PDB file of C-alpha atoms in Angstrom:
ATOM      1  CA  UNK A   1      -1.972 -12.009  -4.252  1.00  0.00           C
ATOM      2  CA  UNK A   2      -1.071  -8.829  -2.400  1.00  0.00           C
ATOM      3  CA  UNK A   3       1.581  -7.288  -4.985  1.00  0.00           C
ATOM      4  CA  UNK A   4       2.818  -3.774  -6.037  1.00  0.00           C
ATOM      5  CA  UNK A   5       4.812  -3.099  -9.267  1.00  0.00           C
ATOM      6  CA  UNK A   6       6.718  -0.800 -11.238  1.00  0.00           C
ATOM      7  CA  UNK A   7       7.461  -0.991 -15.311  1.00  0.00           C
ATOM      8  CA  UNK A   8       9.816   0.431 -17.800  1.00  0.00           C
ATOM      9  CA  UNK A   9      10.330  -0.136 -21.149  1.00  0.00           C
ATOM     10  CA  UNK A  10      13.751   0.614 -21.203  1.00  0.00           C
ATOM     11  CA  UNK A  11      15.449   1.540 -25.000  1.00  0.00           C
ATOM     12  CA  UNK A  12      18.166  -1.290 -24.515  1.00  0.00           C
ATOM     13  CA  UNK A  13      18.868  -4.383 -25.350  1.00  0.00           C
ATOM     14  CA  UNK A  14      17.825  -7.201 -22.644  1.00  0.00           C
ATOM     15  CA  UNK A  15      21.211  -8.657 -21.955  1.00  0.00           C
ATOM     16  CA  UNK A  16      22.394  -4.291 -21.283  1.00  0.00           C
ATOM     17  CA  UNK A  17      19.775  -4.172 -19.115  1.00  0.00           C
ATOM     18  CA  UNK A  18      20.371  -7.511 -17.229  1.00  0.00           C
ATOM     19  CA  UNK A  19      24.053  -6.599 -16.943  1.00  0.00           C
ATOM     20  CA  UNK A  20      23.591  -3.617 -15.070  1.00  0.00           C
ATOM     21  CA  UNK A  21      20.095  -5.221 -13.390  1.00  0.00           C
ATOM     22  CA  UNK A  22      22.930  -7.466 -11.265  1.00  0.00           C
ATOM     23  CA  UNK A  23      26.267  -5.851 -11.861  1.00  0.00           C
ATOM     24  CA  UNK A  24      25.629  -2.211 -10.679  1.00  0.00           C
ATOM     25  CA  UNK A  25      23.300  -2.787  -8.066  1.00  0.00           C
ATOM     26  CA  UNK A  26      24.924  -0.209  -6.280  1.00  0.00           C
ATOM     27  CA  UNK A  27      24.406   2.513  -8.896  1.00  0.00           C
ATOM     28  CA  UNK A  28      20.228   2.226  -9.228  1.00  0.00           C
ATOM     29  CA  UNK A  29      19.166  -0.066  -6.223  1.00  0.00           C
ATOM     30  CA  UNK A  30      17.737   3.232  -3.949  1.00  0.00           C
ATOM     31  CA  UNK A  31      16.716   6.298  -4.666  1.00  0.00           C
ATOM     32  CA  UNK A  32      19.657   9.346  -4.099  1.00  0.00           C
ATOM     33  CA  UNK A  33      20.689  10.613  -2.252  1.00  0.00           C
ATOM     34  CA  UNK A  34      20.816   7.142  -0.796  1.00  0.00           C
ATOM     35  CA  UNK A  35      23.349   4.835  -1.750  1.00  0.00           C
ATOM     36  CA  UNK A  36      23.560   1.337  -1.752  1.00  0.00           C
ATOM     37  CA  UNK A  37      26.145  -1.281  -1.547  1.00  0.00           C
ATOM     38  CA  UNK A  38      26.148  -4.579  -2.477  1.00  0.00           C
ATOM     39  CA  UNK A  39      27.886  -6.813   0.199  1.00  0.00           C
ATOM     40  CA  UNK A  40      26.751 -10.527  -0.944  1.00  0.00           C
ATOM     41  CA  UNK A  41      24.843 -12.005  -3.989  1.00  0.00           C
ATOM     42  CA  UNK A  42      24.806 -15.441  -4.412  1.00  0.00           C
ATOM     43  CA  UNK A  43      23.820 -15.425  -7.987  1.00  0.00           C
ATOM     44  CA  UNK A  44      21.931 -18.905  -7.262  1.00  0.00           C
ATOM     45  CA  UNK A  45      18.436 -19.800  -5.918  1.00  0.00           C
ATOM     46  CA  UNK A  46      19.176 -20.542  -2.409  1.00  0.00           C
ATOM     47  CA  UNK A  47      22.078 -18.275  -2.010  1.00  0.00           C
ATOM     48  CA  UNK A  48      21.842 -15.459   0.455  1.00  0.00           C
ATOM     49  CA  UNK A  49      21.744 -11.556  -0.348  1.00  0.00           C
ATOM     50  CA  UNK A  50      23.040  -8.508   1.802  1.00  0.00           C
ATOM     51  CA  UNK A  51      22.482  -5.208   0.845  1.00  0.00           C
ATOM     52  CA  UNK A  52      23.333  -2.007   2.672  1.00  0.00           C
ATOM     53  CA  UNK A  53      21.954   1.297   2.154  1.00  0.00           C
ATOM     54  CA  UNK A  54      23.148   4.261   3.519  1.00  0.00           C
ATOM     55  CA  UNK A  55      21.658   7.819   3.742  1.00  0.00           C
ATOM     56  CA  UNK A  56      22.768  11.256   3.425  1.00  0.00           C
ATOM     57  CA  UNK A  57      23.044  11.793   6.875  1.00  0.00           C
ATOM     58  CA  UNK A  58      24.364   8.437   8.055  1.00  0.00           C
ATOM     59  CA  UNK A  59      21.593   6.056   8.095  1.00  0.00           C
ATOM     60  CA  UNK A  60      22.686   2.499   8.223  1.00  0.00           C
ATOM     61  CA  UNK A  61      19.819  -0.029   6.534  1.00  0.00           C
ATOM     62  CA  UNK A  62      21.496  -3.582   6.043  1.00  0.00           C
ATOM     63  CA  UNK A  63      18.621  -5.713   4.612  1.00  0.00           C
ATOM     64  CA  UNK A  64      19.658  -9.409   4.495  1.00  0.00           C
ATOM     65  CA  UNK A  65      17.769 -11.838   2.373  1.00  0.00           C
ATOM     66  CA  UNK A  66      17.552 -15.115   0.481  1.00  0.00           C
ATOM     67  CA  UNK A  67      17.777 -15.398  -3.211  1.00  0.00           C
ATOM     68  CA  UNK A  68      14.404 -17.481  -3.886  1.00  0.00           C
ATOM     69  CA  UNK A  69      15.224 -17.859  -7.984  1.00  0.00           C
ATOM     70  CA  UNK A  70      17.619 -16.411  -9.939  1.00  0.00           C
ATOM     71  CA  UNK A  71      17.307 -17.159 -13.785  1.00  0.00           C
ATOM     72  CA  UNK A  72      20.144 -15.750 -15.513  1.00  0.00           C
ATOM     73  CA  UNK A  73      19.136 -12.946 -17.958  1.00  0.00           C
ATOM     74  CA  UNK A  74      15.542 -13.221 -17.279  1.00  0.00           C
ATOM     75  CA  UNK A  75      14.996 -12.250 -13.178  1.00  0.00           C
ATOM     76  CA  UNK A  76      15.712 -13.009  -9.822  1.00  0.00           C
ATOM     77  CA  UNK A  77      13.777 -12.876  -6.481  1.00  0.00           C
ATOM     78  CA  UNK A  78      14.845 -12.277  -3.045  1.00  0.00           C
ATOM     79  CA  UNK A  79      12.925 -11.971   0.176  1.00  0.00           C
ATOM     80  CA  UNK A  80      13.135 -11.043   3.677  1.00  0.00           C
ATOM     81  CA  UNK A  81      11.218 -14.250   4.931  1.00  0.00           C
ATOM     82  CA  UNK A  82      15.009 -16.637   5.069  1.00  0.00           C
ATOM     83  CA  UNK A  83      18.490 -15.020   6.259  1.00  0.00           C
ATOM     84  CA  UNK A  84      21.591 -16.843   7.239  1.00  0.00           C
ATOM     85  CA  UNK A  85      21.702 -20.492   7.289  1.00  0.00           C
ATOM     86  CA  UNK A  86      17.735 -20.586   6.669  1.00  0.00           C
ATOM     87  CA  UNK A  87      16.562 -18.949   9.524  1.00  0.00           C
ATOM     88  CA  UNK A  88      13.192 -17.866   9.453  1.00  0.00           C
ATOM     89  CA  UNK A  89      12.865 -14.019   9.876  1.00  0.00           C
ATOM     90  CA  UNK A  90      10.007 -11.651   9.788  1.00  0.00           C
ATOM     91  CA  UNK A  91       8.514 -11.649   6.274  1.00  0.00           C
ATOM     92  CA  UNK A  92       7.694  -8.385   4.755  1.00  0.00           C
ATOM     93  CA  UNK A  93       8.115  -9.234   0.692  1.00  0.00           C
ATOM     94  CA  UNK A  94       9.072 -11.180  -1.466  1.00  0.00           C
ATOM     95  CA  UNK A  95      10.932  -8.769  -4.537  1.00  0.00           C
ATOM     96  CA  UNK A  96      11.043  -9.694  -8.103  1.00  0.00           C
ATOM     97  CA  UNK A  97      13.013  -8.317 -10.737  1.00  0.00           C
ATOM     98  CA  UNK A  98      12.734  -9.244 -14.058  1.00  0.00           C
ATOM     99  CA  UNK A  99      13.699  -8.183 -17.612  1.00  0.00           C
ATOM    100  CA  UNK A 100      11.762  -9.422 -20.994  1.00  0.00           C
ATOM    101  CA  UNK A 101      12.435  -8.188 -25.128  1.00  0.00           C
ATOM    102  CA  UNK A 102       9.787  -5.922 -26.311  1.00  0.00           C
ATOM    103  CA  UNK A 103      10.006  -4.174 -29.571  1.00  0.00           C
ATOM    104  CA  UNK A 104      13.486  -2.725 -29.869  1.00  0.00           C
ATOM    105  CA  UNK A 105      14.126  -2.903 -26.463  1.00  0.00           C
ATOM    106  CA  UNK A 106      13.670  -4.373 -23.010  1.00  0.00           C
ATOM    107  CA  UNK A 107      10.476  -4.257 -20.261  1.00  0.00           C
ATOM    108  CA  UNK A 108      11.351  -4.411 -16.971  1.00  0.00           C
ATOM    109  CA  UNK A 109       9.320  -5.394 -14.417  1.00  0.00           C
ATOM    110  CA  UNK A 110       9.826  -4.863 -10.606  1.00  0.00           C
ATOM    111  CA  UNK A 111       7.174  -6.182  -7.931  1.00  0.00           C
ATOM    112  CA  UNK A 112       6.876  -6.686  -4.136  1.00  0.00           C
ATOM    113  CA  UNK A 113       4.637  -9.497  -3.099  1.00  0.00           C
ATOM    114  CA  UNK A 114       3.221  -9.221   0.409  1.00  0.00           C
ATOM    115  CA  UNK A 115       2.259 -11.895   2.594  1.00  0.00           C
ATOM    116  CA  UNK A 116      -1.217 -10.147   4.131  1.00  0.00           C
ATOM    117  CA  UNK A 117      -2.857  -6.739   2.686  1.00  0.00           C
ATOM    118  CA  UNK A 118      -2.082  -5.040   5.480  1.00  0.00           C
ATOM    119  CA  UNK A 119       1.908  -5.195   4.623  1.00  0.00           C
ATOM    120  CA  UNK A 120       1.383  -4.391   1.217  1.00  0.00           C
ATOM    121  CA  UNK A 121      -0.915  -1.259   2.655  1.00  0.00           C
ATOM    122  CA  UNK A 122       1.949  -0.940   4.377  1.00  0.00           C
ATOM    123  CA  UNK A 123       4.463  -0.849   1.817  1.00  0.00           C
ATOM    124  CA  UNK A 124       2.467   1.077  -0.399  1.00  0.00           C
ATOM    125  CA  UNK A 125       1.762   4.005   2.434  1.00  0.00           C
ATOM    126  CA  UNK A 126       5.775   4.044   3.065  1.00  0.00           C
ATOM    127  CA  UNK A 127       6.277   5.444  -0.477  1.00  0.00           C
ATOM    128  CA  UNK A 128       6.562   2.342  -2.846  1.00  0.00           C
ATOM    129  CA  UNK A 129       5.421   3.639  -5.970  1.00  0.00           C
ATOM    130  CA  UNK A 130       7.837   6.828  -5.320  1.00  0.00           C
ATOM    131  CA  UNK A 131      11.007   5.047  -4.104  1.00  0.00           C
ATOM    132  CA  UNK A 132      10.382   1.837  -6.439  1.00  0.00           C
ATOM    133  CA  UNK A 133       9.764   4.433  -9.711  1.00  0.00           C
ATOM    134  CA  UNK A 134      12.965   6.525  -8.877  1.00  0.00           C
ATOM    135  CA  UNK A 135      14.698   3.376  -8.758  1.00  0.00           C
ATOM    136  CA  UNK A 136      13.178   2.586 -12.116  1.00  0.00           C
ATOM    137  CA  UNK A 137      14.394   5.693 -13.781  1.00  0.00           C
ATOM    138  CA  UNK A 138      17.650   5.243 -12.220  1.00  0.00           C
ATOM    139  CA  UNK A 139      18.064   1.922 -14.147  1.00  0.00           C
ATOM    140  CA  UNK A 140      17.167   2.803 -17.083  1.00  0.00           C
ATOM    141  CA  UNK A 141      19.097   6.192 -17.324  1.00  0.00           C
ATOM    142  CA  UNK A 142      22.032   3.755 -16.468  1.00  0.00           C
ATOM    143  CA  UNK A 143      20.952   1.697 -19.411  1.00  0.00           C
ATOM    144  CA  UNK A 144      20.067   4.170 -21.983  1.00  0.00           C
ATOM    145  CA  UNK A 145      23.379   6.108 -21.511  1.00  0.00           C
ATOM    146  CA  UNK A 146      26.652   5.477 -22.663  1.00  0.00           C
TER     147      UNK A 146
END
């Protein structure tokens, strides 16, 4: 398996950290001064995802994607393999996010599963363990704070 992953162990109960895991996307999704916004969730395996991020000097990103599982208050998975009415698309990962008690508080657990080693070189050489970490910290400042 050709995967890359981040890990927190976030000071916060699991159902905190699963609320704003899938209700403030927007808030912790890319690293700032990018800004994302969340246009669609289907909160169901099956469903279909659009997120758009923009960037501090205009940058439009819309990433499409299909939600592949979504167990409520444990993780969900999306990918970039199925958009729209399950069209096959060029597959670059398939995300998982998922939150688990530990001690006191909550480990969360992001990865990116690759299809070949050469997209997960890929994906690592683009910044992964950078963007996917500030994204990380992002959450879990959002879930340690008020």
């Amino acid at each position: 398996m050709y995967e890359l992953s981040v890990t927190r162990l976030i000071a916060a109960p699991p159902a905190k950290v699963w609320d704003v895991l899938t209700n403030r996307m927007g808030e912790w999704w890319c690293p700032r001064p990018w800004r994302a916004e969340v246009e669609r969730m289907d909160r169901a395996a099956g469903g279909q995802s659009l997120i758009v991020m923009h960037g501090p000097d205009g940058e439009v990103n819309r990433h499409p994607g299909f939600i592949a599982a979504w167990d409520e208050g444990r993780r969900f998975a999306m990918t970039d393999a199925i958009t729209g009415d399950l069209e096959p698309a060029g597959p670059f990962m398939l995300g998982i996010w998922e939150v688990e008690a530990e001690g006191s508080g909550t480990r969360y657990t992001a990865r990116a599963r690759h299809w070949t080693p050469e997209s997960m070189a890929h994906h690592k050489e683009m910044g992964f363990a950078e963007g996917w970490g500030i994204c990380a910290d992002q959450l879990q400042a959002l879930c340690e704070g008020a």
